[in-house]
Amino acid sequence: MNKRTEAIVLSNTPLNEADLIVTYLTKDSGLIDVFAKSPRKVGSRFGSSLEPLTYSRIAYIGREQSNLPRLIQSDIIRPFHSLRESYRLFSVLSEALELTKRILPKHLPQRGPFQLLLSLLLSIESGKDERKQLIYYKLKLLKLSGFAPGLQHCVRCGKETSRFQLNEGALLCGDCSEGDGDYIEIEQRIKGLYNYLLKIRPAVLDRVKIEDSSLTGLERVINSHINYNIIERKLNTHEFLSSLKRG
Amino acid sequence: MKGIIENLIEELTRLPGIGRKTAQRLAYFIVSMPYEEAISIADAIRDVKEKARFCRQCFNITDSELCHICASPERDSSKLCVVEEPSNIQVIERTGIFKGLYHVLLGALSPIDGVTPERLKIKELLDRVKKGGIEEVIIATNPNTKGEMTAQYLKDILAPTGVKVTRIAYGLPMGGDIEFADEVTMSKALEGRRQL
């Protein structure tokens, strides 16, 4: 079967002497891995189109559900090269790429995550605040993949509470929580911000002004939830960013 | 029990790029080779596994404490070329143009794979430069995202030492055709143009 779609490169992994396995987030088939023959050779027809963040029109053959369809064409639509030129910016964006790769199931046709990632890259390329954009991306990705926690009231009794029970991935008041599981307190303004950001479209985000302290509070909740409930081991990118901070 | 030929075929398929058919062809070729030549291959493999280690200065692969490049008094020690893997050294050496010394990082930075600066021989590079005597560091990491990221990181951490940091040029491959160049390669080639 010959399939054509638009896709963004999330990562590439060397295989054998000069081959690559490329992980794409596609417009029509969700997350896929494809085999690319010899792109690492100088003069390869794939050129730089298999580098992370590249937005291309691709064609591949092989059954979609099979382990590795083969890439036969990749034409760049937008290279997003400027986002790879700064290692600090690329490191921050790598968090989005890694999270997408770890959170989404393979071969699930769903356009939302693709449009969301494309919108993130376009926004950051146009110079918008990457921290705010990244938090919004993570929140929306959690929502689209069904992992976003409800932050309105206690999920058991409906009482107002600020206690986010990590092992439950939800708000749980002191009366309803069983035992002494880990939890974090969430300020009302962070809850409000979280619920607001979940509702708005990317275009509206540009007009929203968010204080640094609120971004930090929201980041803490989202990252704790992701690390505790969604992924089995910490994101490699977090370790990398910590390493850069240590100098 | 497996026959000796079948055993050799299976062992050869462990090598990268060697499928069963190629392994079979190689195995029968080895059978037909003169005894001395076949044993010479076996000895070379044994030697490399028993004696190969990293050069204490540049992390190239060698069988002594210093590799032949680091130990040579004829090399220009004021120029240091930084590469990702020991195999990259051979490619640069084949050009015959570079007469300086090397430093092998043993990889490239990659946030998504968790390859942090601590996992590479970056601290050792910095120590070498701080010791003095090096006037130029040429960064010859791969022209891809990981290699470029590593080059930028090295530029930043080497800046306080005052050493001149250069990057190998990007552009179109010799024998290629402009018609088939992608946007990024072409823009890099234009940026790196020089006066004739």
PDB file of C-alpha atoms in Angstrom, chain B:
ATOM      1  CA  MET B   1      24.450 -29.847  16.434  1.00  0.00           C
ATOM      2  CA  LYS B   2      25.162 -27.077  13.934  1.00  0.00           C
ATOM      3  CA  GLY B   3      27.761 -27.667  11.254  1.00  0.00           C
ATOM      4  CA  ILE B   4      30.882 -25.509  11.185  1.00  0.00           C
ATOM      5  CA  ILE B   5      29.769 -23.643   8.056  1.00  0.00           C
ATOM      6  CA  GLU B   6      26.335 -22.944   9.513  1.00  0.00           C
ATOM      7  CA  ASN B   7      28.014 -21.702  12.689  1.00  0.00           C
ATOM      8  CA  LEU B   8      30.272 -19.309  10.730  1.00  0.00           C
ATOM      9  CA  ILE B   9      27.273 -18.004   8.748  1.00  0.00           C
ATOM     10  CA  GLU B  10      25.386 -17.295  11.958  1.00  0.00           C
ATOM     11  CA  GLU B  11      28.370 -15.533  13.516  1.00  0.00           C
ATOM     12  CA  LEU B  12      28.865 -13.353  10.419  1.00  0.00           C
ATOM     13  CA  THR B  13      25.222 -12.240  10.452  1.00  0.00           C
ATOM     14  CA  ARG B  14      25.965 -10.475  13.752  1.00  0.00           C
ATOM     15  CA  LEU B  15      27.888  -7.836  11.787  1.00  0.00           C
ATOM     16  CA  PRO B  16      26.006  -4.704  10.713  1.00  0.00           C
ATOM     17  CA  GLY B  17      24.778  -4.733   7.146  1.00  0.00           C
ATOM     18  CA  ILE B  18      25.417  -8.471   6.769  1.00  0.00           C
ATOM     19  CA  GLY B  19      22.293 -10.460   6.002  1.00  0.00           C
ATOM     20  CA  ARG B  20      22.098 -14.229   5.722  1.00  0.00           C
ATOM     21  CA  LYS B  21      22.841 -14.345   2.004  1.00  0.00           C
ATOM     22  CA  THR B  22      25.928 -12.152   2.291  1.00  0.00           C
ATOM     23  CA  ALA B  23      27.059 -14.150   5.325  1.00  0.00           C
ATOM     24  CA  GLN B  24      26.708 -17.339   3.342  1.00  0.00           C
ATOM     25  CA  ARG B  25      28.783 -15.905   0.487  1.00  0.00           C
ATOM     26  CA  LEU B  26      31.468 -14.705   2.916  1.00  0.00           C
ATOM     27  CA  ALA B  27      31.554 -18.038   4.725  1.00  0.00           C
ATOM     28  CA  TYR B  28      32.157 -20.012   1.526  1.00  0.00           C
ATOM     29  CA  PHE B  29      34.740 -17.450   0.437  1.00  0.00           C
ATOM     30  CA  ILE B  30      36.578 -17.935   3.748  1.00  0.00           C
ATOM     31  CA  VAL B  31      36.527 -21.703   3.177  1.00  0.00           C
ATOM     32  CA  SER B  32      38.163 -21.225  -0.204  1.00  0.00           C
ATOM     33  CA  MET B  33      40.793 -18.729   1.041  1.00  0.00           C
ATOM     34  CA  PRO B  34      44.406 -19.736   1.694  1.00  0.00           C
ATOM     35  CA  TYR B  35      44.817 -20.830   5.322  1.00  0.00           C
ATOM     36  CA  GLU B  36      47.197 -17.949   6.219  1.00  0.00           C
ATOM     37  CA  GLU B  37      44.833 -15.257   4.915  1.00  0.00           C
ATOM     38  CA  ALA B  38      41.839 -16.610   6.803  1.00  0.00           C
ATOM     39  CA  ILE B  39      43.854 -16.931  10.027  1.00  0.00           C
ATOM     40  CA  SER B  40      45.185 -13.408   9.500  1.00  0.00           C
ATOM     41  CA  ILE B  41      41.575 -12.107   9.554  1.00  0.00           C
ATOM     42  CA  ALA B  42      40.846 -14.101  12.708  1.00  0.00           C
ATOM     43  CA  ASP B  43      44.031 -12.791  14.358  1.00  0.00           C
ATOM     44  CA  ALA B  44      43.190  -9.209  13.452  1.00  0.00           C
ATOM     45  CA  ILE B  45      39.782  -9.574  15.092  1.00  0.00           C
ATOM     46  CA  ARG B  46      41.325 -11.140  18.203  1.00  0.00           C
ATOM     47  CA  ASP B  47      44.006  -8.435  18.379  1.00  0.00           C
ATOM     48  CA  VAL B  48      41.564  -5.584  18.154  1.00  0.00           C
ATOM     49  CA  LYS B  49      39.355  -7.083  20.863  1.00  0.00           C
ATOM     50  CA  GLU B  50      42.264  -7.808  23.194  1.00  0.00           C
ATOM     51  CA  LYS B  51      44.323  -4.666  22.675  1.00  0.00           C
ATOM     52  CA  ALA B  52      41.971  -1.858  21.582  1.00  0.00           C
ATOM     53  CA  ARG B  53      41.444   0.942  24.069  1.00  0.00           C
ATOM     54  CA  PHE B  54      40.882   4.672  24.053  1.00  0.00           C
ATOM     55  CA  CYS B  55      43.801   7.061  23.691  1.00  0.00           C
ATOM     56  CA  ARG B  56      44.199   8.777  27.064  1.00  0.00           C
ATOM     57  CA  GLN B  57      44.438  12.194  25.399  1.00  0.00           C
ATOM     58  CA  CYS B  58      42.026  12.232  22.441  1.00  0.00           C
ATOM     59  CA  PHE B  59      39.837   9.085  22.914  1.00  0.00           C
ATOM     60  CA  ASN B  60      40.699   7.710  19.508  1.00  0.00           C
ATOM     61  CA  ILE B  61      40.984   3.919  19.427  1.00  0.00           C
ATOM     62  CA  THR B  62      44.536   2.700  19.874  1.00  0.00           C
ATOM     63  CA  ASP B  63      46.559  -0.200  21.273  1.00  0.00           C
ATOM     64  CA  SER B  64      48.867   1.975  23.361  1.00  0.00           C
ATOM     65  CA  GLU B  65      48.447   4.748  25.882  1.00  0.00           C
ATOM     66  CA  LEU B  66      48.606   7.468  23.212  1.00  0.00           C
ATOM     67  CA  CYS B  67      47.325   6.971  19.667  1.00  0.00           C
ATOM     68  CA  HIS B  68      49.750   7.325  16.754  1.00  0.00           C
ATOM     69  CA  ILE B  69      48.419  10.830  16.001  1.00  0.00           C
ATOM     70  CA  CYS B  70      48.807  12.177  19.546  1.00  0.00           C
ATOM     71  CA  ALA B  71      52.249  10.557  19.834  1.00  0.00           C
ATOM     72  CA  SER B  72      53.541  12.004  16.555  1.00  0.00           C
ATOM     73  CA  PRO B  73      55.882  15.020  16.949  1.00  0.00           C
ATOM     74  CA  GLU B  74      55.084  16.042  13.372  1.00  0.00           C
ATOM     75  CA  ARG B  75      51.488  16.990  14.093  1.00  0.00           C
ATOM     76  CA  ASP B  76      50.516  20.618  14.649  1.00  0.00           C
ATOM     77  CA  SER B  77      49.423  20.709  18.286  1.00  0.00           C
ATOM     78  CA  SER B  78      47.986  24.225  17.984  1.00  0.00           C
ATOM     79  CA  LYS B  79      45.003  22.918  15.990  1.00  0.00           C
ATOM     80  CA  LEU B  80      42.456  20.561  17.466  1.00  0.00           C
ATOM     81  CA  CYS B  81      39.690  18.938  15.445  1.00  0.00           C
ATOM     82  CA  VAL B  82      36.670  17.748  17.447  1.00  0.00           C
ATOM     83  CA  VAL B  83      34.750  14.763  16.052  1.00  0.00           C
ATOM     84  CA  GLU B  84      31.901  12.592  17.317  1.00  0.00           C
ATOM     85  CA  GLU B  85      33.343   9.110  16.741  1.00  0.00           C
ATOM     86  CA  PRO B  86      36.810   7.558  16.267  1.00  0.00           C
ATOM     87  CA  SER B  87      35.760   6.444  12.765  1.00  0.00           C
ATOM     88  CA  ASN B  88      35.399  10.127  11.753  1.00  0.00           C
ATOM     89  CA  ILE B  89      39.159  10.585  12.215  1.00  0.00           C
ATOM     90  CA  GLN B  90      39.936   8.185   9.378  1.00  0.00           C
ATOM     91  CA  VAL B  91      37.728  10.136   6.980  1.00  0.00           C
ATOM     92  CA  ILE B  92      39.501  13.410   7.780  1.00  0.00           C
ATOM     93  CA  GLU B  93      42.937  11.759   7.695  1.00  0.00           C
ATOM     94  CA  ARG B  94      42.226  10.411   4.193  1.00  0.00           C
ATOM     95  CA  THR B  95      42.014  14.004   2.915  1.00  0.00           C
ATOM     96  CA  GLY B  96      45.637  14.569   3.931  1.00  0.00           C
ATOM     97  CA  ILE B  97      44.849  18.254   4.549  1.00  0.00           C
ATOM     98  CA  PHE B  98      44.566  18.390   8.306  1.00  0.00           C
ATOM     99  CA  LYS B  99      47.828  18.027  10.211  1.00  0.00           C
ATOM    100  CA  GLY B 100      46.637  18.897  13.691  1.00  0.00           C
ATOM    101  CA  LEU B 101      45.391  16.778  16.596  1.00  0.00           C
ATOM    102  CA  TYR B 102      41.944  15.342  17.321  1.00  0.00           C
ATOM    103  CA  HIS B 103      39.503  15.049  20.182  1.00  0.00           C
ATOM    104  CA  VAL B 104      36.753  12.426  20.053  1.00  0.00           C
ATOM    105  CA  LEU B 105      33.577  13.208  22.003  1.00  0.00           C
ATOM    106  CA  LEU B 106      32.241   9.633  21.750  1.00  0.00           C
ATOM    107  CA  GLY B 107      28.781  10.836  20.706  1.00  0.00           C
ATOM    108  CA  ALA B 108      26.695  13.966  20.265  1.00  0.00           C
ATOM    109  CA  LEU B 109      24.266  15.793  22.524  1.00  0.00           C
ATOM    110  CA  SER B 110      20.667  14.647  22.254  1.00  0.00           C
ATOM    111  CA  PRO B 111      17.969  15.818  24.683  1.00  0.00           C
ATOM    112  CA  ILE B 112      15.411  13.234  23.574  1.00  0.00           C
ATOM    113  CA  ASP B 113      17.891  10.357  24.000  1.00  0.00           C
ATOM    114  CA  GLY B 114      19.185  11.727  27.313  1.00  0.00           C
ATOM    115  CA  VAL B 115      22.720  12.240  26.025  1.00  0.00           C
ATOM    116  CA  THR B 116      23.853  15.054  28.332  1.00  0.00           C
ATOM    117  CA  PRO B 117      27.215  16.900  28.247  1.00  0.00           C
ATOM    118  CA  GLU B 118      28.414  14.736  31.172  1.00  0.00           C
ATOM    119  CA  ARG B 119      28.082  11.601  29.038  1.00  0.00           C
ATOM    120  CA  LEU B 120      30.483  12.923  26.400  1.00  0.00           C
ATOM    121  CA  LYS B 121      34.194  13.749  26.606  1.00  0.00           C
ATOM    122  CA  ILE B 122      33.451  17.459  26.828  1.00  0.00           C
ATOM    123  CA  LYS B 123      35.026  18.107  30.212  1.00  0.00           C
ATOM    124  CA  GLU B 124      38.211  16.448  28.921  1.00  0.00           C
ATOM    125  CA  LEU B 125      38.145  18.746  25.869  1.00  0.00           C
ATOM    126  CA  LEU B 126      37.808  21.798  28.062  1.00  0.00           C
ATOM    127  CA  ASP B 127      40.709  20.603  30.227  1.00  0.00           C
ATOM    128  CA  ARG B 128      42.872  20.136  27.130  1.00  0.00           C
ATOM    129  CA  VAL B 129      42.124  23.628  25.877  1.00  0.00           C
ATOM    130  CA  LYS B 130      42.688  25.176  29.319  1.00  0.00           C
ATOM    131  CA  LYS B 131      46.145  23.588  29.516  1.00  0.00           C
ATOM    132  CA  GLY B 132      47.169  25.949  26.695  1.00  0.00           C
ATOM    133  CA  GLY B 133      48.989  25.556  23.404  1.00  0.00           C
ATOM    134  CA  ILE B 134      45.800  25.182  21.354  1.00  0.00           C
ATOM    135  CA  GLU B 135      45.015  28.160  19.138  1.00  0.00           C
ATOM    136  CA  GLU B 136      42.098  26.819  17.120  1.00  0.00           C
ATOM    137  CA  VAL B 137      39.383  24.264  17.794  1.00  0.00           C
ATOM    138  CA  ILE B 138      37.714  23.007  14.609  1.00  0.00           C
ATOM    139  CA  ILE B 139      34.329  21.472  15.322  1.00  0.00           C
ATOM    140  CA  ALA B 140      33.689  18.639  12.872  1.00  0.00           C
ATOM    141  CA  THR B 141      30.566  17.100  14.373  1.00  0.00           C
ATOM    142  CA  ASN B 142      27.951  15.779  11.935  1.00  0.00           C
ATOM    143  CA  PRO B 143      25.882  18.335   9.986  1.00  0.00           C
ATOM    144  CA  ASN B 144      22.624  17.226  11.592  1.00  0.00           C
ATOM    145  CA  THR B 145      20.573  18.430  14.556  1.00  0.00           C
ATOM    146  CA  LYS B 146      22.571  16.556  17.186  1.00  0.00           C
ATOM    147  CA  GLY B 147      25.919  17.504  15.689  1.00  0.00           C
ATOM    148  CA  GLU B 148      24.904  21.130  15.293  1.00  0.00           C
ATOM    149  CA  MET B 149      23.594  21.296  18.825  1.00  0.00           C
ATOM    150  CA  THR B 150      26.857  19.869  20.122  1.00  0.00           C
ATOM    151  CA  ALA B 151      28.842  22.409  18.079  1.00  0.00           C
ATOM    152  CA  GLN B 152      26.862  25.311  19.526  1.00  0.00           C
ATOM    153  CA  TYR B 153      27.250  24.005  23.046  1.00  0.00           C
ATOM    154  CA  LEU B 154      31.022  23.636  22.576  1.00  0.00           C
ATOM    155  CA  LYS B 155      31.255  27.157  21.171  1.00  0.00           C
ATOM    156  CA  ASP B 156      29.552  28.486  24.325  1.00  0.00           C
ATOM    157  CA  ILE B 157      31.646  26.582  26.835  1.00  0.00           C
ATOM    158  CA  LEU B 158      34.908  27.284  24.985  1.00  0.00           C
ATOM    159  CA  ALA B 159      34.215  31.020  24.672  1.00  0.00           C
ATOM    160  CA  PRO B 160      35.693  31.957  28.105  1.00  0.00           C
ATOM    161  CA  THR B 161      39.013  30.277  27.190  1.00  0.00           C
ATOM    162  CA  GLY B 162      39.516  32.739  24.307  1.00  0.00           C
ATOM    163  CA  VAL B 163      40.457  29.981  21.855  1.00  0.00           C
ATOM    164  CA  LYS B 164      39.393  30.446  18.227  1.00  0.00           C
ATOM    165  CA  VAL B 165      36.457  28.128  17.504  1.00  0.00           C
ATOM    166  CA  THR B 166      35.593  27.250  13.891  1.00  0.00           C
ATOM    167  CA  ARG B 167      33.021  24.936  12.299  1.00  0.00           C
ATOM    168  CA  ILE B 168      33.547  22.839   9.175  1.00  0.00           C
ATOM    169  CA  ALA B 169      31.655  24.232   6.160  1.00  0.00           C
ATOM    170  CA  TYR B 170      28.211  23.114   5.063  1.00  0.00           C
ATOM    171  CA  GLY B 171      26.998  22.822   1.554  1.00  0.00           C
ATOM    172  CA  LEU B 172      26.375  20.738  -1.496  1.00  0.00           C
ATOM    173  CA  PRO B 173      28.176  17.419  -1.959  1.00  0.00           C
ATOM    174  CA  MET B 174      30.673  17.168  -4.831  1.00  0.00           C
ATOM    175  CA  GLY B 175      29.172  15.418  -7.821  1.00  0.00           C
ATOM    176  CA  GLY B 176      25.677  16.393  -6.711  1.00  0.00           C
ATOM    177  CA  ASP B 177      23.134  18.448  -8.604  1.00  0.00           C
ATOM    178  CA  ILE B 178      21.662  21.711  -7.281  1.00  0.00           C
ATOM    179  CA  GLU B 179      18.263  20.659  -8.579  1.00  0.00           C
ATOM    180  CA  PHE B 180      18.051  17.975  -5.917  1.00  0.00           C
ATOM    181  CA  ALA B 181      19.280  20.052  -2.977  1.00  0.00           C
ATOM    182  CA  ASP B 182      16.808  20.660  -0.174  1.00  0.00           C
ATOM    183  CA  GLU B 183      16.063  24.121   1.246  1.00  0.00           C
ATOM    184  CA  VAL B 184      18.237  23.818   4.353  1.00  0.00           C
ATOM    185  CA  THR B 185      21.319  22.490   2.539  1.00  0.00           C
ATOM    186  CA  MET B 186      20.969  25.124  -0.178  1.00  0.00           C
ATOM    187  CA  SER B 187      20.547  27.989   2.305  1.00  0.00           C
ATOM    188  CA  LYS B 188      23.609  26.777   4.226  1.00  0.00           C
ATOM    189  CA  ALA B 189      25.579  26.599   0.971  1.00  0.00           C
ATOM    190  CA  LEU B 190      24.585  30.182   0.143  1.00  0.00           C
ATOM    191  CA  GLU B 191      25.431  31.415   3.638  1.00  0.00           C
ATOM    192  CA  GLY B 192      28.834  29.764   3.432  1.00  0.00           C
ATOM    193  CA  ARG B 193      29.713  31.069  -0.049  1.00  0.00           C
ATOM    194  CA  ARG B 194      33.210  32.446  -0.641  1.00  0.00           C
ATOM    195  CA  GLN B 195      34.756  34.875  -3.055  1.00  0.00           C
ATOM    196  CA  LEU B 196      36.528  33.345  -6.046  1.00  0.00           C
TER     197      LEU B 196
END
